Amino acid sequence: MSLPPGPRGPAALTTALFAHRPLRMLHRWHRRYGDVFTVHLTGFGAGVYVADPLAIKELFTGDQSDLLAGEANSFLTPILGKHSVLVLDGPEHLRHRRLLLPPFQGSRVTSYRDTIREIAEREVVRWQPGEQVVLRARMRALTFEVICRAVFGVTEPARVERLRQALGAVLDTANVLLVSDLLRKDLGAWSPGGRLARRLRVADELLYEEIAERRKLADIADRDDVLSLLLQARDEDGQGLSDEELRDELFTMLAAGHETTATALAFAFELILRTPGALDRARTAIEEGDDEHLDAIGRETLRLRPVLDAAERTLTRPRLVAGWKLPAGAKVYPAIALIHHRADLYPDPQAFRPERFTEDDTVAYSWLPFGGGIRRCIGAALAQLELVEVLRVILPAVDLRLVGDRPDPVVLRGITLSPKHGVRAEVVRRRRPEAGTAGSSRSTSSVALR
Ligand code: HEM
C-alpha cells in the first residue's frame, strides 16, 4: 500500500518552507495534488493531509477505534505527564474525557463570563495612548490568568504570579526541548535538560500544593472552578482522579488552552482592524447586545486563521480514506486550514466576513477549528466565550492602530499557526471608560457556546 503523492524533495527543505509560510505551502500542495496528499516533515515523518469534508466526517464520526491520537502526542509526555488526556488512547482516554468534559460544557463555562471580563478590564486599563502593544503577548498574559482563575481556581494575585513564573518557565523551555530526546536528557544542572527538570520540579510542587489545599477545603462543593469540580468527579466505578492524574490534566489544560486562545484573539484584533467597516460593525453589535455577531466574529476568525492547521490520527488498521487504502501506522491529518478556505464551502474564502455565519447556510463538517469526534477540543466553549468577552471589553475601550500596512505573516510556532510579530498595534486613544460595560455585559445569551 503506497501513500498518496505529495511534495518531493528533502524533508528538511519541506519542513523549512512549511514553518516559514504554512498556509501558503498547504494551499500550493492542495492545488497541485488535490484533496489528499502526503507531506514528509522532519521529526514527524510522513503524514497524509485530507481536505475533503466527507472523508473528514467519516474520520470524526462512527467507529474511531482504529484511530489513535494520543500516541502522536507522546512527545508531550515529558511535560504533560503520562496521564494527560492528550497523550492517552483507548479506554483510559475515554475515562479521562468523561471526567473532564462536564466542567467545560457551555452551560457551565458561562459562569466564567464575569471573571474573563474583569481580567480583560484590568488588562486594557493599563494600555496608554502612544504605547505599542504586542497583542499576542498581552492576550497570552490574559488567557493565562483565565486558566489560573477559572480552571485552577487560584485567585490570589501573588499565587497567580507564582504559577505564571513557574509554569511559564516550563512551557518556554519545553518549546525548544520537545524536538530532541537528547537535549531533553538531564545531563546535570547546567544542561538544557537539567534546567527543564529543575523547572518542572518547581512547577509540580506548586500544582501538588494547590491540589492538596483544595482537597482539604470544606466548601469545595460550592466552588465552580474546574479543579474543584474534577476533585469531586467520579467515573462509572466510583473512582476519582488521583493527584498525579490531576497534575497532568491541569498542565494539559494550561498548555492546550492559553496560547491557542491568545493567538486566536490576536488574529481577531488584526482581522477586525484591517477589514474596512468591521470595527464599526463590531462596536455597534457590542452596544446593541448583538451577541450573535460577536460570536460570528470568533467563528470567522477561527475559520480564516485556524490556530492548528490539522488534527492528527494514526491508523491501527488499514483504512480507506478519501478513496485511498492507507496502511496501518499511517498518519492522517484532517486539514482544518484547507477545509476552511475552500471556495465551494465558503465563497470568497479569504475575505473576513463574520456575517457568513449568521446569514449563509453552512455545511456540516466545514468548520473544524477544534477538531472533531472523540478527540474534539474539550475547551472549545471556554475559548469561544473568551473570544467574545475579551473583544466586548477591549474594542469599545481603546482605539488601536496596527503597526505596518501588511498583514502579520502566519508562521509555524511549535505546532500552532501564529502571527510572526504577534500583531503589533499602537494605542491611539482611550475611549469612554464605561463603553465596554454597557447593557450587553449582563447578557445571558448562549450563542457563543454552541
Ligand atoms: C482557540 C482556542 C483553541 C483551539 C483553536 C483549540 C484547538 C484544539 C484542537 C484542534 C484539538 C485537537 C482535536 C482533535 O484532534 O480532533 C484540541 C484538543 C484539546 N484541547 Fe483545545 N483548543 C483551544 C482551546 C482550548 C482550551 C481553552 C482548553 C482547556 C482549557 C483546551 C483543551 C484541549 C484538550 C484537553 C484537548 C485534548 C482532547 C482529547 O484529546 O480528547 N483547548 N484543541
PDB file of N, CA and C and ligand atoms in Angstrom, residues 60 69-70 73 84-88 93 97 100 104 147 151 226 249 252-265 302 305-308 310-313 334 336 368-384 386-387, ligand 1:
ATOM      1  N   PHE A  60     -14.280  11.496  11.757  1.00  0.00           N
ATOM      2  CA  PHE A  60     -14.699  12.062  13.044  1.00  0.00           C
ATOM      3  C   PHE A  60     -15.987  11.455  13.603  1.00  0.00           C
ATOM      4  N   ALA A  69      -4.803   9.064  18.611  1.00  0.00           N
ATOM      5  CA  ALA A  69      -4.326  10.447  18.557  1.00  0.00           C
ATOM      6  C   ALA A  69      -3.293  10.677  19.661  1.00  0.00           C
ATOM      7  N   GLY A  70      -3.481   9.972  20.780  1.00  0.00           N
ATOM      8  CA  GLY A  70      -2.581  10.153  21.922  1.00  0.00           C
ATOM      9  C   GLY A  70      -1.150   9.808  21.568  1.00  0.00           C
ATOM     10  N   ASN A  73       0.860  12.365  20.101  1.00  0.00           N
ATOM     11  CA  ASN A  73       1.197  13.472  21.013  1.00  0.00           C
ATOM     12  C   ASN A  73       2.205  13.051  22.078  1.00  0.00           C
ATOM     13  N   SER A  84      -2.004  12.559  30.872  1.00  0.00           N
ATOM     14  CA  SER A  84      -2.689  13.656  30.172  1.00  0.00           C
ATOM     15  C   SER A  84      -3.655  13.106  29.135  1.00  0.00           C
ATOM     16  N   VAL A  85      -4.866  13.677  29.077  1.00  0.00           N
ATOM     17  CA  VAL A  85      -5.859  13.246  28.097  1.00  0.00           C
ATOM     18  C   VAL A  85      -5.316  13.360  26.665  1.00  0.00           C
ATOM     19  N   LEU A  86      -4.381  14.273  26.476  1.00  0.00           N
ATOM     20  CA  LEU A  86      -3.821  14.468  25.132  1.00  0.00           C
ATOM     21  C   LEU A  86      -2.950  13.303  24.674  1.00  0.00           C
ATOM     22  N   VAL A  87      -2.329  12.597  25.622  1.00  0.00           N
ATOM     23  CA  VAL A  87      -1.415  11.525  25.206  1.00  0.00           C
ATOM     24  C   VAL A  87      -2.013  10.131  25.411  1.00  0.00           C
ATOM     25  N   LEU A  88      -3.215  10.076  25.990  1.00  0.00           N
ATOM     26  CA  LEU A  88      -3.852   8.772  26.217  1.00  0.00           C
ATOM     27  C   LEU A  88      -4.619   8.317  24.979  1.00  0.00           C
ATOM     28  N   HIS A  93      -8.274   6.930  27.749  1.00  0.00           N
ATOM     29  CA  HIS A  93      -8.563   8.261  27.200  1.00  0.00           C
ATOM     30  C   HIS A  93     -10.024   8.609  27.426  1.00  0.00           C
ATOM     31  N   ARG A  97     -11.653  11.695  29.488  1.00  0.00           N
ATOM     32  CA  ARG A  97     -12.504  12.641  28.742  1.00  0.00           C
ATOM     33  C   ARG A  97     -13.863  12.796  29.420  1.00  0.00           C
ATOM     34  N   LEU A 100     -13.458  14.940  32.396  1.00  0.00           N
ATOM     35  CA  LEU A 100     -13.080  16.332  32.118  1.00  0.00           C
ATOM     36  C   LEU A 100     -14.189  17.137  31.445  1.00  0.00           C
ATOM     37  N   PHE A 104     -16.570  21.690  31.348  1.00  0.00           N
ATOM     38  CA  PHE A 104     -16.337  22.555  30.185  1.00  0.00           C
ATOM     39  C   PHE A 104     -17.558  22.714  29.295  1.00  0.00           C
ATOM     40  N   ILE A 147      -7.069  30.820  32.787  1.00  0.00           N
ATOM     41  CA  ILE A 147      -6.885  29.406  33.162  1.00  0.00           C
ATOM     42  C   ILE A 147      -6.620  29.297  34.663  1.00  0.00           C
ATOM     43  N   VAL A 151      -9.939  27.670  35.729  1.00  0.00           N
ATOM     44  CA  VAL A 151      -9.649  26.229  35.694  1.00  0.00           C
ATOM     45  C   VAL A 151      -8.985  25.782  36.997  1.00  0.00           C
ATOM     46  N   VAL A 226     -12.762  24.552  37.659  1.00  0.00           N
ATOM     47  CA  VAL A 226     -12.659  23.203  37.083  1.00  0.00           C
ATOM     48  C   VAL A 226     -11.966  22.232  38.042  1.00  0.00           C
ATOM     49  N   GLU A 249      -3.522  16.717  34.132  1.00  0.00           N
ATOM     50  CA  GLU A 249      -4.616  17.384  33.408  1.00  0.00           C
ATOM     51  C   GLU A 249      -4.569  18.906  33.591  1.00  0.00           C
ATOM     52  N   THR A 252      -2.048  20.037  31.218  1.00  0.00           N
ATOM     53  CA  THR A 252      -2.573  19.884  29.856  1.00  0.00           C
ATOM     54  C   THR A 252      -3.515  21.033  29.496  1.00  0.00           C
ATOM     55  N   MET A 253      -4.406  21.373  30.438  1.00  0.00           N
ATOM     56  CA  MET A 253      -5.373  22.427  30.134  1.00  0.00           C
ATOM     57  C   MET A 253      -4.677  23.771  29.962  1.00  0.00           C
ATOM     58  N   LEU A 254      -3.628  23.968  30.762  1.00  0.00           N
ATOM     59  CA  LEU A 254      -2.877  25.210  30.589  1.00  0.00           C
ATOM     60  C   LEU A 254      -2.163  25.218  29.237  1.00  0.00           C
ATOM     61  N   ALA A 255      -1.459  24.119  28.937  1.00  0.00           N
ATOM     62  CA  ALA A 255      -0.669  24.077  27.704  1.00  0.00           C
ATOM     63  C   ALA A 255      -1.562  24.132  26.472  1.00  0.00           C
ATOM     64  N   ALA A 256      -2.703  23.423  26.520  1.00  0.00           N
ATOM     65  CA  ALA A 256      -3.578  23.375  25.334  1.00  0.00           C
ATOM     66  C   ALA A 256      -4.461  24.604  25.245  1.00  0.00           C
ATOM     67  N   GLY A 257      -4.661  25.288  26.377  1.00  0.00           N
ATOM     68  CA  GLY A 257      -5.738  26.270  26.418  1.00  0.00           C
ATOM     69  C   GLY A 257      -5.360  27.727  26.458  1.00  0.00           C
ATOM     70  N   HIS A 258      -4.081  28.080  26.748  1.00  0.00           N
ATOM     71  CA  HIS A 258      -3.888  29.526  26.865  1.00  0.00           C
ATOM     72  C   HIS A 258      -3.216  30.162  25.657  1.00  0.00           C
ATOM     73  N   GLU A 259      -2.160  29.526  25.102  1.00  0.00           N
ATOM     74  CA  GLU A 259      -1.533  30.154  23.929  1.00  0.00           C
ATOM     75  C   GLU A 259      -2.449  30.081  22.716  1.00  0.00           C
ATOM     76  N   THR A 260      -3.172  28.971  22.591  1.00  0.00           N
ATOM     77  CA  THR A 260      -4.098  28.825  21.455  1.00  0.00           C
ATOM     78  C   THR A 260      -5.131  29.961  21.459  1.00  0.00           C
ATOM     79  N   THR A 261      -5.734  30.197  22.612  1.00  0.00           N
ATOM     80  CA  THR A 261      -6.778  31.219  22.698  1.00  0.00           C
ATOM     81  C   THR A 261      -6.172  32.611  22.505  1.00  0.00           C
ATOM     82  N   ALA A 262      -4.964  32.812  23.043  1.00  0.00           N
ATOM     83  CA  ALA A 262      -4.302  34.107  22.885  1.00  0.00           C
ATOM     84  C   ALA A 262      -4.003  34.387  21.414  1.00  0.00           C
ATOM     85  N   THR A 263      -3.560  33.366  20.696  1.00  0.00           N
ATOM     86  CA  THR A 263      -3.267  33.534  19.274  1.00  0.00           C
ATOM     87  C   THR A 263      -4.545  33.868  18.507  1.00  0.00           C
ATOM     88  N   ALA A 264      -5.632  33.163  18.830  1.00  0.00           N
ATOM     89  CA  ALA A 264      -6.905  33.432  18.145  1.00  0.00           C
ATOM     90  C   ALA A 264      -7.348  34.871  18.413  1.00  0.00           C
ATOM     91  N   LEU A 265      -7.166  35.341  19.635  1.00  0.00           N
ATOM     92  CA  LEU A 265      -7.554  36.725  19.956  1.00  0.00           C
ATOM     93  C   LEU A 265      -6.701  37.722  19.179  1.00  0.00           C
ATOM     94  N   LEU A 302     -11.578  32.071  13.592  1.00  0.00           N
ATOM     95  CA  LEU A 302     -11.041  30.708  13.659  1.00  0.00           C
ATOM     96  C   LEU A 302     -11.146  29.983  12.316  1.00  0.00           C
ATOM     97  N   ARG A 305      -8.253  32.049  10.210  1.00  0.00           N
ATOM     98  CA  ARG A 305      -6.940  31.865  10.855  1.00  0.00           C
ATOM     99  C   ARG A 305      -7.028  30.756  11.904  1.00  0.00           C
ATOM    100  N   PRO A 306      -7.217  29.505  11.472  1.00  0.00           N
ATOM    101  CA  PRO A 306      -7.265  28.420  12.469  1.00  0.00           C
ATOM    102  C   PRO A 306      -5.918  28.327  13.176  1.00  0.00           C
ATOM    103  N   VAL A 307      -5.938  28.042  14.454  1.00  0.00           N
ATOM    104  CA  VAL A 307      -4.687  28.019  15.215  1.00  0.00           C
ATOM    105  C   VAL A 307      -3.909  26.729  14.939  1.00  0.00           C
ATOM    106  N   LEU A 308      -4.636  25.665  14.643  1.00  0.00           N
ATOM    107  CA  LEU A 308      -3.968  24.413  14.255  1.00  0.00           C
ATOM    108  C   LEU A 308      -4.333  24.118  12.810  1.00  0.00           C
ATOM    109  N   ALA A 310      -4.202  21.314  11.291  1.00  0.00           N
ATOM    110  CA  ALA A 310      -4.808  19.997  11.088  1.00  0.00           C
ATOM    111  C   ALA A 310      -4.941  19.262  12.414  1.00  0.00           C
ATOM    112  N   ALA A 311      -5.881  18.326  12.475  1.00  0.00           N
ATOM    113  CA  ALA A 311      -5.897  17.362  13.573  1.00  0.00           C
ATOM    114  C   ALA A 311      -4.974  16.220  13.155  1.00  0.00           C
ATOM    115  N   GLU A 312      -4.847  15.226  14.012  1.00  0.00           N
ATOM    116  CA  GLU A 312      -3.926  14.142  13.659  1.00  0.00           C
ATOM    117  C   GLU A 312      -4.452  12.817  14.183  1.00  0.00           C
ATOM    118  N   ARG A 313      -4.465  11.797  13.323  1.00  0.00           N
ATOM    119  CA  ARG A 313      -4.868  10.451  13.741  1.00  0.00           C
ATOM    120  C   ARG A 313      -3.883   9.446  13.154  1.00  0.00           C
ATOM    121  N   PRO A 334      -6.603  15.439   9.160  1.00  0.00           N
ATOM    122  CA  PRO A 334      -7.773  16.181   8.665  1.00  0.00           C
ATOM    123  C   PRO A 334      -7.388  17.665   8.574  1.00  0.00           C
ATOM    124  N   ILE A 336      -7.740  21.058   8.649  1.00  0.00           N
ATOM    125  CA  ILE A 336      -8.633  22.127   9.095  1.00  0.00           C
ATOM    126  C   ILE A 336      -8.469  23.373   8.207  1.00  0.00           C
ATOM    127  N   LEU A 368     -14.023  23.465  11.512  1.00  0.00           N
ATOM    128  CA  LEU A 368     -13.390  22.468  12.378  1.00  0.00           C
ATOM    129  C   LEU A 368     -12.201  22.993  13.186  1.00  0.00           C
ATOM    130  N   PRO A 369     -12.240  24.225  13.679  1.00  0.00           N
ATOM    131  CA  PRO A 369     -11.046  24.733  14.370  1.00  0.00           C
ATOM    132  C   PRO A 369     -10.720  23.936  15.627  1.00  0.00           C
ATOM    133  N   PHE A 370     -11.716  23.223  16.167  1.00  0.00           N
ATOM    134  CA  PHE A 370     -11.500  22.454  17.396  1.00  0.00           C
ATOM    135  C   PHE A 370     -11.425  20.957  17.116  1.00  0.00           C
ATOM    136  N   GLY A 371     -11.164  20.566  15.861  1.00  0.00           N
ATOM    137  CA  GLY A 371     -11.085  19.149  15.526  1.00  0.00           C
ATOM    138  C   GLY A 371     -12.452  18.502  15.613  1.00  0.00           C
ATOM    139  N   GLY A 372     -12.487  17.196  15.933  1.00  0.00           N
ATOM    140  CA  GLY A 372     -13.795  16.545  15.972  1.00  0.00           C
ATOM    141  C   GLY A 372     -13.744  15.145  16.535  1.00  0.00           C
ATOM    142  N   GLY A 373     -14.953  14.557  16.635  1.00  0.00           N
ATOM    143  CA  GLY A 373     -15.080  13.181  17.115  1.00  0.00           C
ATOM    144  C   GLY A 373     -14.700  13.061  18.577  1.00  0.00           C
ATOM    145  N   ILE A 374     -14.159  11.895  18.937  1.00  0.00           N
ATOM    146  CA  ILE A 374     -13.881  11.638  20.361  1.00  0.00           C
ATOM    147  C   ILE A 374     -12.632  12.369  20.861  1.00  0.00           C
ATOM    148  N   ARG A 375     -11.999  13.170  19.987  1.00  0.00           N
ATOM    149  CA  ARG A 375     -10.864  13.971  20.433  1.00  0.00           C
ATOM    150  C   ARG A 375     -11.157  15.453  20.331  1.00  0.00           C
ATOM    151  N   ARG A 376     -12.422  15.834  20.010  1.00  0.00           N
ATOM    152  CA  ARG A 376     -12.706  17.266  19.816  1.00  0.00           C
ATOM    153  C   ARG A 376     -12.261  18.041  21.058  1.00  0.00           C
ATOM    154  N   CYS A 377     -11.781  19.251  20.820  1.00  0.00           N
ATOM    155  CA  CYS A 377     -11.246  20.084  21.895  1.00  0.00           C
ATOM    156  C   CYS A 377     -12.215  20.184  23.066  1.00  0.00           C
ATOM    157  N   ILE A 378     -11.695  19.911  24.250  1.00  0.00           N
ATOM    158  CA  ILE A 378     -12.507  19.967  25.465  1.00  0.00           C
ATOM    159  C   ILE A 378     -12.814  21.414  25.858  1.00  0.00           C
ATOM    160  N   GLY A 379     -11.920  22.325  25.515  1.00  0.00           N
ATOM    161  CA  GLY A 379     -12.078  23.721  25.940  1.00  0.00           C
ATOM    162  C   GLY A 379     -12.744  24.625  24.914  1.00  0.00           C
ATOM    163  N   ALA A 380     -13.412  24.047  23.896  1.00  0.00           N
ATOM    164  CA  ALA A 380     -13.960  24.873  22.803  1.00  0.00           C
ATOM    165  C   ALA A 380     -14.921  25.954  23.311  1.00  0.00           C
ATOM    166  N   ALA A 381     -15.834  25.585  24.202  1.00  0.00           N
ATOM    167  CA  ALA A 381     -16.821  26.569  24.676  1.00  0.00           C
ATOM    168  C   ALA A 381     -16.141  27.674  25.476  1.00  0.00           C
ATOM    169  N   LEU A 382     -15.135  27.291  26.277  1.00  0.00           N
ATOM    170  CA  LEU A 382     -14.422  28.301  27.056  1.00  0.00           C
ATOM    171  C   LEU A 382     -13.668  29.253  26.118  1.00  0.00           C
ATOM    172  N   ALA A 383     -12.997  28.695  25.113  1.00  0.00           N
ATOM    173  CA  ALA A 383     -12.240  29.530  24.175  1.00  0.00           C
ATOM    174  C   ALA A 383     -13.172  30.498  23.442  1.00  0.00           C
ATOM    175  N   GLN A 384     -14.335  30.009  23.018  1.00  0.00           N
ATOM    176  CA  GLN A 384     -15.265  30.885  22.300  1.00  0.00           C
ATOM    177  C   GLN A 384     -15.807  31.981  23.224  1.00  0.00           C
ATOM    178  N   GLU A 386     -14.183  33.251  25.744  1.00  0.00           N
ATOM    179  CA  GLU A 386     -13.089  34.216  25.926  1.00  0.00           C
ATOM    180  C   GLU A 386     -12.999  35.166  24.742  1.00  0.00           C
ATOM    181  N   LEU A 387     -13.129  34.615  23.534  1.00  0.00           N
ATOM    182  CA  LEU A 387     -13.058  35.468  22.339  1.00  0.00           C
ATOM    183  C   LEU A 387     -14.118  36.567  22.421  1.00  0.00           C
TER     184      LEU A 387
HETATM  185  C1  HEM B   1      -8.933  28.989  20.286  1.00  0.00           C
HETATM  186  C2  HEM B   1      -8.501  28.127  21.196  1.00  0.00           C
HETATM  187  C3  HEM B   1      -8.335  26.660  20.956  1.00  0.00           C
HETATM  188  C4  HEM B   1      -8.165  25.958  19.797  1.00  0.00           C
HETATM  189  C5  HEM B   1      -8.100  26.508  18.374  1.00  0.00           C
HETATM  190  C6  HEM B   1      -8.082  24.553  20.146  1.00  0.00           C
HETATM  191  C7  HEM B   1      -7.952  23.530  19.226  1.00  0.00           C
HETATM  192  C8  HEM B   1      -7.856  22.194  19.552  1.00  0.00           C
HETATM  193  C9  HEM B   1      -7.736  21.113  18.592  1.00  0.00           C
HETATM  194  C10 HEM B   1      -7.701  21.275  17.075  1.00  0.00           C
HETATM  195  C11 HEM B   1      -7.643  19.958  19.295  1.00  0.00           C
HETATM  196  C12 HEM B   1      -7.457  18.554  18.701  1.00  0.00           C
HETATM  197  C13 HEM B   1      -8.821  17.998  18.321  1.00  0.00           C
HETATM  198  C14 HEM B   1      -8.775  16.730  17.516  1.00  0.00           C
HETATM  199  O1  HEM B   1      -7.733  16.054  17.497  1.00  0.00           O
HETATM  200  O2  HEM B   1      -9.791  16.398  16.895  1.00  0.00           O
HETATM  201  C15 HEM B   1      -7.734  20.280  20.700  1.00  0.00           C
HETATM  202  C16 HEM B   1      -7.702  19.360  21.729  1.00  0.00           C
HETATM  203  C17 HEM B   1      -7.766  19.687  23.067  1.00  0.00           C
HETATM  204  N1  HEM B   1      -7.936  20.940  23.603  1.00  0.00           N
HETATM  205 FE1  HEM B   1      -8.152  22.676  22.571  1.00  0.00          FE
HETATM  206  N2  HEM B   1      -8.176  24.430  21.505  1.00  0.00           N
HETATM  207  C18 HEM B   1      -8.346  25.681  22.052  1.00  0.00           C
HETATM  208  C19 HEM B   1      -8.529  25.993  23.389  1.00  0.00           C
HETATM  209  C20 HEM B   1      -8.545  25.081  24.423  1.00  0.00           C
HETATM  210  C21 HEM B   1      -8.813  25.377  25.818  1.00  0.00           C
HETATM  211  C22 HEM B   1      -9.229  26.759  26.349  1.00  0.00           C
HETATM  212  C23 HEM B   1      -8.668  24.213  26.528  1.00  0.00           C
HETATM  213  C24 HEM B   1      -8.842  23.922  28.002  1.00  0.00           C
HETATM  214  C25 HEM B   1      -8.817  24.791  28.938  1.00  0.00           C
HETATM  215  C26 HEM B   1      -8.329  23.176  25.566  1.00  0.00           C
HETATM  216  C27 HEM B   1      -8.096  21.850  25.890  1.00  0.00           C
HETATM  217  C28 HEM B   1      -7.935  20.835  24.968  1.00  0.00           C
HETATM  218  C29 HEM B   1      -7.759  19.431  25.357  1.00  0.00           C
HETATM  219  C30 HEM B   1      -7.675  18.890  26.784  1.00  0.00           C
HETATM  220  C31 HEM B   1      -7.659  18.712  24.153  1.00  0.00           C
HETATM  221  C32 HEM B   1      -7.447  17.196  24.022  1.00  0.00           C
HETATM  222  C33 HEM B   1      -8.777  16.481  23.786  1.00  0.00           C
HETATM  223  C34 HEM B   1      -8.620  14.976  23.610  1.00  0.00           C
HETATM  224  O3  HEM B   1      -7.559  14.524  23.190  1.00  0.00           O
HETATM  225  O4  HEM B   1      -9.598  14.232  23.898  1.00  0.00           O
HETATM  226  N3  HEM B   1      -8.253  23.740  24.310  1.00  0.00           N
HETATM  227  N4  HEM B   1      -7.869  21.652  20.844  1.00  0.00           N
END
